[in-house]
Amino acid sequence: MEFKDYYEIMGVPRDATDAQIKQAYRKLARKFHPDVSREKDAEERFKELGEAYEVLRHPDKRAAYDTLGKGPPPGEQWRPPPNPDAGFEFGGAGAGGYSEFFDSLFGGSARPRGRPRGDAPGEDHHAKVVLDLDASLHGGTRSFTLRVPQVDDAGRVHLKERTLSVQIPKGILAGQHIRLAGQGSPSDSTDGSGKAGDLFIEVEFEPHAHYRVDGRDLYLTLPVAPWEAALGAQVETPTPTGRVDLKIPAGSHAGTKLRLKGRGIPAGTAGDLYVSLDIALPPVDDADDRAAYLAFAKALPFNPRAHLGV
Amino acid sequence: MTVTTTTDFLADVVEQRHDLTIRDLSRMCTADTEHIVALVEEGILHAKRGPLGEWHFSGDSLGRALLALRLQRDLEINLAGVALAVELLEECSQLRRALHRGAGR
């Protein structure tokens, strides 16, 4: 099991005061909060930070943690002390989603009050999943594995995994929520009168090979040959609903944008597909290719840098 | 311990609804109705009044409410700060998208 150095995670010395710990938390929370952060691994680091703060902000937990010292020497595995519950009892909610290290010290204790959030009867649950864009473009079934903190009869918190198979509605957009009725917390079994909570899944898309997504619109970079751009042409372009003939206007240049109305994400009001042209140059593989380019250069004297005065 | 449920659930999309009540939002966000009221009063959520004077929220309110509650809880900022943060985050997001579109390649 991995030892967690909470002082290092928070960037504070071992004799830091409560005020220093709080200040460190505030500063790092703003830096790594997933809704706000631009750092990669922000979610991971924010969770780690939350766990460290949960221990160091409470004098009793901090004292318990301090008895462990600085962790094992390099190369040695850390082992939890025998009977970690002995002498430590912590009330209040928390845990669920904390590391194995945390649970080995604090998770095993009985919880006289409070539960992990999301475990009250009939409560709604939330999850976030990353989908492939095709699921929205064409609809379809996708499977997700979710991890849910559950409290057992002894008050211990476990992470239970469950796999759901969900029919993804066609045209769903990033940031929207799918509601699965009755898949949240089960209702209170003692009175049986309550309804089970719902499960809300927030959707995010993984990057697509061709399209960039912006709301319900899609963006595609389409390479064209120099003569196709200069003289105009009819070219095939991929769209979510199949290949389409696209008219490239004469006099197009790099960055020319063409709009295909209604060919974006098939939401209620379908978005548009914006095709942005990129001029691709034929490769020079042999002497003939070279000769062709030289002939081209000779036939069309042209200074692309004239506007820079050179 | 893994539990597998292979029933195909037909899912509905919250954002396509326009008739969420304050009780719906309160339950979905695991927050008191008073808290939702506070979000409306701060201008973070927008409500329309129904025929009996009751509030109706569009489905977009869910994401916004959840974001506001997370910021308030995790960063320990007051609602006025949260309102500003939500607006700035939205603006950043729009700017980033415009930048991304313009970059093109």
CSV table of C-alpha atoms in Angstrom, one decimal:
chain,number,residue,atom,x,y,z
A,1,MET,CA,0.0,0.0,0.0
A,2,GLU,CA,1.3,3.4,-0.8
A,3,PHE,CA,2.1,5.8,2.1
A,4,LYS,CA,0.6,9.3,1.6
A,5,ASP,CA,2.7,12.2,2.8
A,6,TYR,CA,-0.1,14.7,3.5
A,7,TYR,CA,2.3,17.4,4.5
A,8,GLU,CA,4.1,17.2,1.2
A,9,ILE,CA,0.8,17.0,-0.7
A,10,MET,CA,-0.2,20.3,0.9
A,11,GLY,CA,3.2,21.8,0.7
A,12,VAL,CA,3.3,22.7,4.4
A,13,PRO,CA,5.9,21.9,7.1
A,14,ARG,CA,5.1,19.2,9.7
A,15,ASP,CA,4.7,21.9,12.4
A,16,ALA,CA,2.3,24.0,10.3
A,17,THR,CA,-0.4,25.8,12.2
A,18,ASP,CA,-4.1,25.3,11.5
A,19,ALA,CA,-4.2,28.7,9.8
A,20,GLN,CA,-1.3,27.8,7.6
A,21,ILE,CA,-3.0,24.5,6.6
A,22,LYS,CA,-6.3,26.3,5.8
A,23,GLN,CA,-4.5,28.9,3.7
A,24,ALA,CA,-2.6,26.1,1.9
A,25,TYR,CA,-5.8,24.3,1.2
A,26,ARG,CA,-7.5,27.4,-0.2
A,27,LYS,CA,-4.7,28.2,-2.5
A,28,LEU,CA,-4.3,24.6,-3.9
A,29,ALA,CA,-8.0,24.1,-4.1
A,30,ARG,CA,-8.3,27.1,-6.4
A,31,LYS,CA,-5.4,25.7,-8.4
A,32,PHE,CA,-6.7,22.2,-8.8
A,33,HIS,CA,-10.4,22.3,-8.6
A,34,PRO,CA,-11.6,20.4,-11.7
A,35,ASP,CA,-14.2,23.0,-12.7
A,36,VAL,CA,-11.6,25.7,-12.7
A,37,SER,CA,-8.2,24.1,-13.2
A,38,ARG,CA,-6.2,23.9,-16.5
A,39,GLU,CA,-3.7,21.5,-15.0
A,40,LYS,CA,-3.7,18.0,-16.2
A,41,ASP,CA,-4.6,15.4,-13.6
A,42,ALA,CA,-6.5,18.2,-11.8
A,43,GLU,CA,-9.2,15.8,-10.6
A,44,GLU,CA,-6.7,13.3,-9.2
A,45,ARG,CA,-4.7,16.0,-7.4
A,46,PHE,CA,-7.8,17.7,-6.0
A,47,LYS,CA,-9.0,14.4,-4.5
A,48,GLU,CA,-5.6,13.9,-3.0
A,49,LEU,CA,-5.6,17.4,-1.6
A,50,GLY,CA,-9.1,16.9,-0.1
A,51,GLU,CA,-7.9,13.8,1.6
A,52,ALA,CA,-4.8,15.5,3.0
A,53,TYR,CA,-6.9,18.4,4.3
A,54,GLU,CA,-9.5,16.1,5.8
A,55,VAL,CA,-6.7,14.6,8.0
A,56,LEU,CA,-4.6,17.6,8.7
A,57,ARG,CA,-7.4,20.0,9.6
A,58,HIS,CA,-8.8,17.9,12.4
A,59,PRO,CA,-6.5,17.8,15.4
A,60,ASP,CA,-7.5,14.2,16.4
A,61,LYS,CA,-6.9,12.8,12.9
A,62,ARG,CA,-3.7,14.8,12.5
A,63,ALA,CA,-2.4,13.5,15.8
A,64,ALA,CA,-3.2,9.9,14.7
A,65,TYR,CA,-1.5,10.5,11.4
A,66,ASP,CA,1.6,12.0,13.0
A,67,THR,CA,2.3,8.9,15.0
A,68,LEU,CA,3.1,7.1,11.8
A,69,GLY,CA,6.2,9.3,11.2
A,70,LYS,CA,7.5,10.1,7.8
A,71,GLY,CA,6.7,6.9,6.1
A,72,PRO,CA,8.9,3.8,5.2
A,73,PRO,CA,12.5,4.1,4.0
A,74,PRO,CA,12.8,4.1,0.2
A,75,GLY,CA,12.3,0.6,-1.2
A,76,GLU,CA,10.2,-0.6,1.7
A,77,GLN,CA,6.5,-1.2,1.5
A,78,TRP,CA,4.5,0.7,4.1
A,79,ARG,CA,2.4,-1.5,6.4
A,80,PRO,CA,-0.6,-0.2,8.4
A,81,PRO,CA,-0.2,-0.5,12.2
A,82,PRO,CA,-2.1,-3.4,13.7
A,83,ASN,CA,-5.6,-2.5,15.0
A,84,PRO,CA,-5.8,0.9,13.3
A,85,ASP,CA,-9.2,1.5,14.9
A,86,ALA,CA,-7.9,1.1,18.4
A,87,GLY,CA,-8.2,4.3,20.3
A,88,PHE,CA,-9.4,6.4,17.3
A,89,GLU,CA,-13.0,7.2,16.8
A,90,PHE,CA,-14.2,9.8,14.4
A,91,GLY,CA,-17.6,11.1,13.9
A,92,GLY,CA,-19.1,12.9,11.1
A,93,ALA,CA,-19.4,12.2,7.4
A,94,GLY,CA,-16.6,12.0,4.9
A,95,ALA,CA,-14.6,9.2,3.3
A,96,GLY,CA,-15.9,7.3,0.3
A,97,GLY,CA,-13.5,7.9,-2.6
A,98,TYR,CA,-10.5,8.3,-0.3
A,99,SER,CA,-7.3,6.2,-0.9
A,100,GLU,CA,-6.6,2.8,0.5
A,101,PHE,CA,-4.1,4.4,2.8
A,102,PHE,CA,-6.7,6.7,4.3
A,103,ASP,CA,-9.2,3.9,4.7
A,104,SER,CA,-6.6,1.7,6.4
A,105,LEU,CA,-6.3,4.4,9.1
A,106,PHE,CA,-9.7,6.0,9.3
A,107,GLY,CA,-12.2,4.1,7.1
A,108,GLY,CA,-12.5,1.2,9.4
A,109,SER,CA,-13.8,3.2,12.3
A,110,ALA,CA,-17.5,3.0,13.3
A,111,ARG,CA,-19.4,6.0,12.2
A,112,PRO,CA,-21.9,7.0,14.9
A,113,ARG,CA,-23.3,9.9,12.8
A,114,GLY,CA,-23.4,11.0,9.2
A,115,ARG,CA,-22.9,9.0,6.1
A,116,PRO,CA,-20.9,9.5,2.9
A,117,ARG,CA,-22.7,11.8,0.6
A,118,GLY,CA,-25.1,10.2,-1.8
A,119,ASP,CA,-26.0,7.3,0.4
A,120,ALA,CA,-29.2,8.6,2.1
A,121,PRO,CA,-32.3,6.7,1.0
A,122,GLY,CA,-33.9,7.9,-2.1
A,123,GLU,CA,-31.0,10.3,-3.0
A,124,ASP,CA,-30.0,11.1,-6.5
A,125,HIS,CA,-26.5,10.0,-7.6
A,126,HIS,CA,-24.2,11.7,-10.1
A,127,ALA,CA,-21.5,10.4,-12.4
A,128,LYS,CA,-19.5,11.7,-15.3
A,129,VAL,CA,-18.6,9.6,-18.3
A,130,VAL,CA,-16.5,10.2,-21.4
A,131,LEU,CA,-18.2,9.0,-24.6
A,132,ASP,CA,-17.1,8.7,-28.1
A,133,LEU,CA,-18.7,11.3,-30.3
A,134,ASP,CA,-20.3,8.7,-32.6
A,135,ALA,CA,-22.6,7.7,-29.7
A,136,SER,CA,-24.2,11.2,-30.0
A,137,LEU,CA,-24.0,11.4,-33.8
A,138,HIS,CA,-25.8,8.1,-34.4
A,139,GLY,CA,-27.2,7.1,-31.0
A,140,GLY,CA,-26.4,3.6,-29.6
A,141,THR,CA,-25.7,1.6,-26.5
A,142,ARG,CA,-22.7,2.1,-24.4
A,143,SER,CA,-21.5,0.4,-21.2
A,144,PHE,CA,-20.1,2.2,-18.2
A,145,THR,CA,-18.5,1.0,-15.0
A,146,LEU,CA,-19.2,3.3,-12.1
A,147,ARG,CA,-17.8,3.2,-8.6
A,148,VAL,CA,-20.1,4.0,-5.8
A,149,PRO,CA,-19.1,4.5,-2.1
A,150,GLN,CA,-21.3,2.2,0.0
A,151,VAL,CA,-21.5,1.9,3.8
A,152,ASP,CA,-21.8,-1.6,5.1
A,153,ASP,CA,-23.5,-2.6,8.4
A,154,ALA,CA,-20.2,-2.2,10.3
A,155,GLY,CA,-20.0,1.4,9.1
A,156,ARG,CA,-17.1,0.7,6.8
A,157,VAL,CA,-16.9,2.4,3.5
A,158,HIS,CA,-16.3,0.3,0.4
A,159,LEU,CA,-16.2,1.3,-3.3
A,160,LYS,CA,-18.6,-0.9,-5.1
A,161,GLU,CA,-18.4,-1.2,-8.8
A,162,ARG,CA,-21.3,-1.6,-11.1
A,163,THR,CA,-21.6,-1.7,-14.9
A,164,LEU,CA,-24.6,-0.2,-16.7
A,165,SER,CA,-25.6,-0.6,-20.3
A,166,VAL,CA,-27.3,2.6,-21.5
A,167,GLN,CA,-29.0,3.6,-24.7
A,168,ILE,CA,-27.4,7.0,-25.5
A,169,PRO,CA,-29.9,9.5,-26.9
A,170,LYS,CA,-28.9,10.7,-30.4
A,171,GLY,CA,-27.9,14.3,-30.5
A,172,ILE,CA,-26.9,14.6,-26.8
A,173,LEU,CA,-24.4,17.5,-26.2
A,174,ALA,CA,-21.3,17.7,-24.0
A,175,GLY,CA,-22.2,18.9,-20.5
A,176,GLN,CA,-25.8,17.5,-20.7
A,177,HIS,CA,-27.1,15.0,-18.2
A,178,ILE,CA,-28.7,11.7,-18.9
A,179,ARG,CA,-31.2,10.7,-16.3
A,180,LEU,CA,-31.6,7.0,-15.4
A,181,ALA,CA,-34.7,6.8,-13.2
A,182,GLY,CA,-34.4,4.7,-10.1
A,183,GLN,CA,-30.7,4.0,-10.4
A,184,GLY,CA,-29.6,6.3,-7.5
A,185,SER,CA,-29.9,5.4,-3.8
A,186,PRO,CA,-32.4,2.6,-3.1
A,187,SER,CA,-35.4,3.8,-1.2
A,188,ASP,CA,-35.5,3.4,2.6
A,189,SER,CA,-36.2,-0.3,3.1
A,190,THR,CA,-37.5,0.2,6.6
A,191,ASP,CA,-40.7,2.0,5.6
A,192,GLY,CA,-40.7,1.1,1.9
A,193,SER,CA,-42.7,4.2,1.1
A,194,GLY,CA,-39.9,6.2,-0.6
A,195,LYS,CA,-38.9,6.1,-4.2
A,196,ALA,CA,-35.4,5.2,-5.2
A,197,GLY,CA,-33.3,8.1,-6.3
A,198,ASP,CA,-32.2,8.7,-9.9
A,199,LEU,CA,-28.8,8.5,-11.5
A,200,PHE,CA,-27.6,11.5,-13.5
A,201,ILE,CA,-24.7,11.0,-15.9
A,202,GLU,CA,-22.9,14.0,-17.2
A,203,VAL,CA,-21.6,13.5,-20.7
A,204,GLU,CA,-18.3,14.5,-22.0
A,205,PHE,CA,-16.8,13.6,-25.4
A,206,GLU,CA,-13.4,12.2,-26.1
A,207,PRO,CA,-11.5,13.9,-28.9
A,208,HIS,CA,-12.7,12.7,-32.3
A,209,ALA,CA,-10.3,11.7,-35.1
A,210,HIS,CA,-11.7,14.3,-37.6
A,211,TYR,CA,-14.3,16.6,-35.9
A,212,ARG,CA,-13.8,19.3,-33.3
A,213,VAL,CA,-17.0,19.9,-31.2
A,214,ASP,CA,-18.3,23.2,-30.1
A,215,GLY,CA,-21.8,22.9,-28.7
A,216,ARG,CA,-23.9,21.4,-31.4
A,217,ASP,CA,-21.6,22.5,-34.2
A,218,LEU,CA,-18.7,20.4,-35.6
A,219,TYR,CA,-15.5,21.7,-37.2
A,220,LEU,CA,-13.5,19.8,-39.8
A,221,THR,CA,-10.2,20.8,-41.4
A,222,LEU,CA,-10.4,19.7,-45.1
A,223,PRO,CA,-7.2,19.6,-47.1
A,224,VAL,CA,-7.5,20.6,-50.8
A,225,ALA,CA,-5.0,20.8,-53.6
A,226,PRO,CA,-3.7,24.3,-54.7
A,227,TRP,CA,-5.6,24.1,-58.0
A,228,GLU,CA,-8.8,23.0,-56.3
A,229,ALA,CA,-8.7,26.1,-54.1
A,230,ALA,CA,-7.6,28.5,-56.8
A,231,LEU,CA,-9.8,27.3,-59.6
A,232,GLY,CA,-12.7,25.9,-57.5
A,233,ALA,CA,-13.7,22.3,-57.5
A,234,GLN,CA,-16.3,19.8,-56.4
A,235,VAL,CA,-14.8,17.6,-53.7
A,236,GLU,CA,-16.2,14.9,-51.4
A,237,THR,CA,-16.2,15.7,-47.7
A,238,PRO,CA,-17.1,13.4,-44.8
A,239,THR,CA,-20.0,14.4,-42.6
A,240,PRO,CA,-21.7,12.6,-39.7
A,241,THR,CA,-24.4,11.4,-42.0
A,242,GLY,CA,-22.2,10.2,-44.8
A,243,ARG,CA,-20.1,11.7,-47.6
A,244,VAL,CA,-21.3,14.9,-49.3
A,245,ASP,CA,-20.2,16.7,-52.4
A,246,LEU,CA,-18.9,20.1,-51.5
A,247,LYS,CA,-18.4,23.0,-53.9
A,248,ILE,CA,-15.1,24.7,-53.3
A,249,PRO,CA,-15.5,28.3,-54.6
A,250,ALA,CA,-12.8,29.5,-57.0
A,251,GLY,CA,-10.4,31.9,-55.2
A,252,SER,CA,-10.5,29.9,-51.9
A,253,HIS,CA,-7.4,30.1,-49.7
A,254,ALA,CA,-6.1,28.5,-46.5
A,255,GLY,CA,-8.6,29.1,-43.7
A,256,THR,CA,-11.6,29.6,-46.0
A,257,LYS,CA,-14.6,28.4,-44.1
A,258,LEU,CA,-17.6,26.7,-45.6
A,259,ARG,CA,-20.8,26.0,-43.7
A,260,LEU,CA,-22.9,22.9,-44.2
A,261,LYS,CA,-26.1,23.8,-42.5
A,262,GLY,CA,-27.7,21.1,-40.3
A,263,ARG,CA,-24.8,18.7,-40.7
A,264,GLY,CA,-23.6,19.1,-37.2
A,265,ILE,CA,-24.7,17.2,-34.1
A,266,PRO,CA,-28.3,15.9,-34.7
A,267,ALA,CA,-29.8,17.7,-31.6
A,268,GLY,CA,-33.4,19.0,-31.7
A,269,THR,CA,-32.2,21.9,-33.8
A,270,ALA,CA,-29.3,20.3,-35.6
A,271,GLY,CA,-26.0,22.1,-35.5
A,272,ASP,CA,-23.9,23.0,-38.5
A,273,LEU,CA,-20.7,21.5,-39.9
A,274,TYR,CA,-18.0,24.1,-40.6
A,275,VAL,CA,-15.3,23.0,-43.0
A,276,SER,CA,-12.1,24.9,-42.9
A,277,LEU,CA,-9.8,24.6,-45.9
A,278,ASP,CA,-6.2,23.7,-45.6
A,279,ILE,CA,-4.0,23.9,-48.7
A,280,ALA,CA,-2.1,20.6,-49.1
A,281,LEU,CA,1.0,20.6,-51.4
A,282,PRO,CA,1.7,17.6,-53.6
A,283,PRO,CA,4.9,15.8,-52.4
A,284,VAL,CA,8.1,16.0,-54.4
A,285,ASP,CA,9.1,12.4,-54.8
A,286,ASP,CA,11.2,12.4,-57.9
A,287,ALA,CA,12.7,14.5,-60.7
A,288,ASP,CA,9.4,14.7,-62.6
A,289,ASP,CA,7.6,16.1,-59.7
A,290,ARG,CA,10.4,18.7,-59.3
A,291,ALA,CA,10.1,19.6,-62.9
A,292,ALA,CA,6.3,20.1,-62.6
A,293,TYR,CA,6.8,22.5,-59.7
A,294,LEU,CA,9.5,24.4,-61.5
A,295,ALA,CA,7.2,24.8,-64.5
A,296,PHE,CA,4.4,25.9,-62.3
A,297,ALA,CA,6.7,28.5,-60.6
A,298,LYS,CA,7.8,29.7,-64.0
A,299,ALA,CA,4.3,30.0,-65.4
A,300,LEU,CA,2.9,31.9,-62.4
A,301,PRO,CA,5.3,34.5,-61.1
A,302,PHE,CA,4.1,35.3,-57.7
A,303,ASN,CA,5.4,37.0,-54.5
A,304,PRO,CA,3.4,35.9,-51.5
A,305,ARG,CA,5.4,38.3,-49.3
A,306,ALA,CA,4.8,41.4,-51.2
A,307,HIS,CA,2.7,42.9,-48.4
A,308,LEU,CA,5.6,42.6,-46.0
A,309,GLY,CA,7.7,44.8,-48.3
A,310,VAL,CA,10.2,42.1,-49.1
B,1,MET,CA,-16.9,-6.5,-5.8
B,2,THR,CA,-18.5,-5.9,-9.2
B,3,VAL,CA,-22.2,-5.9,-10.0
B,4,THR,CA,-23.2,-6.0,-13.6
B,5,THR,CA,-26.5,-4.7,-14.8
B,6,THR,CA,-27.0,-5.4,-18.5
B,7,THR,CA,-30.5,-4.0,-19.0
B,8,ASP,CA,-30.5,-1.4,-21.7
B,9,PHE,CA,-31.7,1.7,-20.0
B,10,LEU,CA,-33.5,4.2,-22.1
B,11,ALA,CA,-32.2,7.5,-21.0
B,12,ASP,CA,-33.8,10.9,-21.1
B,13,VAL,CA,-31.8,14.1,-21.3
B,14,VAL,CA,-32.4,16.6,-18.5
B,15,GLU,CA,-31.4,19.6,-20.7
B,16,GLN,CA,-34.3,18.9,-23.0
B,17,ARG,CA,-36.8,19.6,-20.3
B,18,HIS,CA,-38.1,23.1,-19.5
B,19,ASP,CA,-40.4,22.3,-16.6
B,20,LEU,CA,-38.2,21.5,-13.7
B,21,THR,CA,-39.6,22.6,-10.3
B,22,ILE,CA,-37.6,23.9,-7.4
B,23,ARG,CA,-38.2,20.5,-5.7
B,24,ASP,CA,-36.8,18.7,-8.7
B,25,LEU,CA,-33.7,20.8,-8.7
B,26,SER,CA,-33.3,20.5,-5.0
B,27,ARG,CA,-33.4,16.7,-5.1
B,28,MET,CA,-31.2,16.4,-8.1
B,29,CYS,CA,-28.5,18.6,-6.4
B,30,THR,CA,-29.0,17.2,-2.9
B,31,ALA,CA,-29.6,20.7,-1.7
B,32,ASP,CA,-32.3,22.4,0.4
B,33,THR,CA,-34.9,24.4,-1.6
B,34,GLU,CA,-33.7,27.4,0.4
B,35,HIS,CA,-30.3,26.9,-1.2
B,36,ILE,CA,-31.8,26.8,-4.7
B,37,VAL,CA,-33.7,30.0,-3.9
B,38,ALA,CA,-30.4,31.6,-2.9
B,39,LEU,CA,-28.9,30.7,-6.2
B,40,VAL,CA,-31.9,32.3,-8.0
B,41,GLU,CA,-31.6,35.5,-5.9
B,42,GLU,CA,-27.9,35.7,-6.6
B,43,GLY,CA,-28.7,35.5,-10.4
B,44,ILE,CA,-26.9,32.3,-10.9
B,45,LEU,CA,-30.1,30.5,-11.9
B,46,HIS,CA,-33.0,31.9,-13.8
B,47,ALA,CA,-36.5,30.9,-13.2
B,48,LYS,CA,-39.7,31.5,-15.1
B,49,ARG,CA,-43.0,31.9,-13.3
B,50,GLY,CA,-45.8,29.4,-14.1
B,51,PRO,CA,-49.5,30.1,-14.2
B,52,LEU,CA,-49.8,29.6,-10.4
B,53,GLY,CA,-46.7,31.7,-9.6
B,54,GLU,CA,-44.5,28.7,-9.1
B,55,TRP,CA,-41.0,28.6,-10.5
B,56,HIS,CA,-40.0,26.6,-13.5
B,57,PHE,CA,-36.4,26.0,-14.5
B,58,SER,CA,-35.1,24.9,-17.9
B,59,GLY,CA,-33.0,21.7,-17.9
B,60,ASP,CA,-29.8,23.8,-18.4
B,61,SER,CA,-30.2,24.9,-14.8
B,62,LEU,CA,-29.0,21.5,-13.5
B,63,GLY,CA,-25.5,21.8,-14.7
B,64,ARG,CA,-25.2,25.4,-13.6
B,65,ALA,CA,-26.6,24.6,-10.1
B,66,LEU,CA,-24.3,21.7,-9.6
B,67,LEU,CA,-21.3,23.8,-10.7
B,68,ALA,CA,-22.3,26.6,-8.3
B,69,LEU,CA,-22.7,24.2,-5.4
B,70,ARG,CA,-19.4,22.5,-6.1
B,71,LEU,CA,-17.6,25.8,-6.1
B,72,GLN,CA,-19.3,27.0,-3.0
B,73,ARG,CA,-18.5,23.8,-1.1
B,74,ASP,CA,-15.0,23.0,-2.4
B,75,LEU,CA,-13.6,26.5,-2.6
B,76,GLU,CA,-15.5,27.8,0.4
B,77,ILE,CA,-16.5,31.0,-1.4
B,78,ASN,CA,-19.7,32.9,-0.8
B,79,LEU,CA,-22.5,33.1,-3.4
B,80,ALA,CA,-21.5,36.5,-4.7
B,81,GLY,CA,-18.1,35.1,-5.5
B,82,VAL,CA,-19.6,32.0,-7.0
B,83,ALA,CA,-21.9,34.0,-9.3
B,84,LEU,CA,-18.9,35.9,-10.6
B,85,ALA,CA,-16.8,32.7,-11.0
B,86,VAL,CA,-19.6,31.0,-13.0
B,87,GLU,CA,-19.8,34.0,-15.3
B,88,LEU,CA,-16.1,34.2,-15.8
B,89,LEU,CA,-15.8,30.5,-16.4
B,90,GLU,CA,-18.5,30.8,-19.1
B,91,GLU,CA,-16.7,33.6,-20.7
B,92,CYS,CA,-13.3,31.8,-20.6
B,93,SER,CA,-15.0,28.8,-22.2
B,94,GLN,CA,-16.4,30.9,-25.0
B,95,LEU,CA,-13.1,32.5,-25.6
B,96,ARG,CA,-11.3,29.2,-25.6
B,97,ARG,CA,-13.7,27.8,-28.1
B,98,ALA,CA,-13.3,30.8,-30.4
B,99,LEU,CA,-9.6,30.5,-30.2
B,100,HIS,CA,-9.8,26.8,-30.9
B,101,ARG,CA,-12.0,27.3,-34.0
B,102,GLY,CA,-9.7,30.1,-35.3
B,103,ALA,CA,-6.7,27.9,-35.0
B,104,GLY,CA,-8.2,25.5,-37.5
B,105,ARG,CA,-5.4,23.0,-38.1
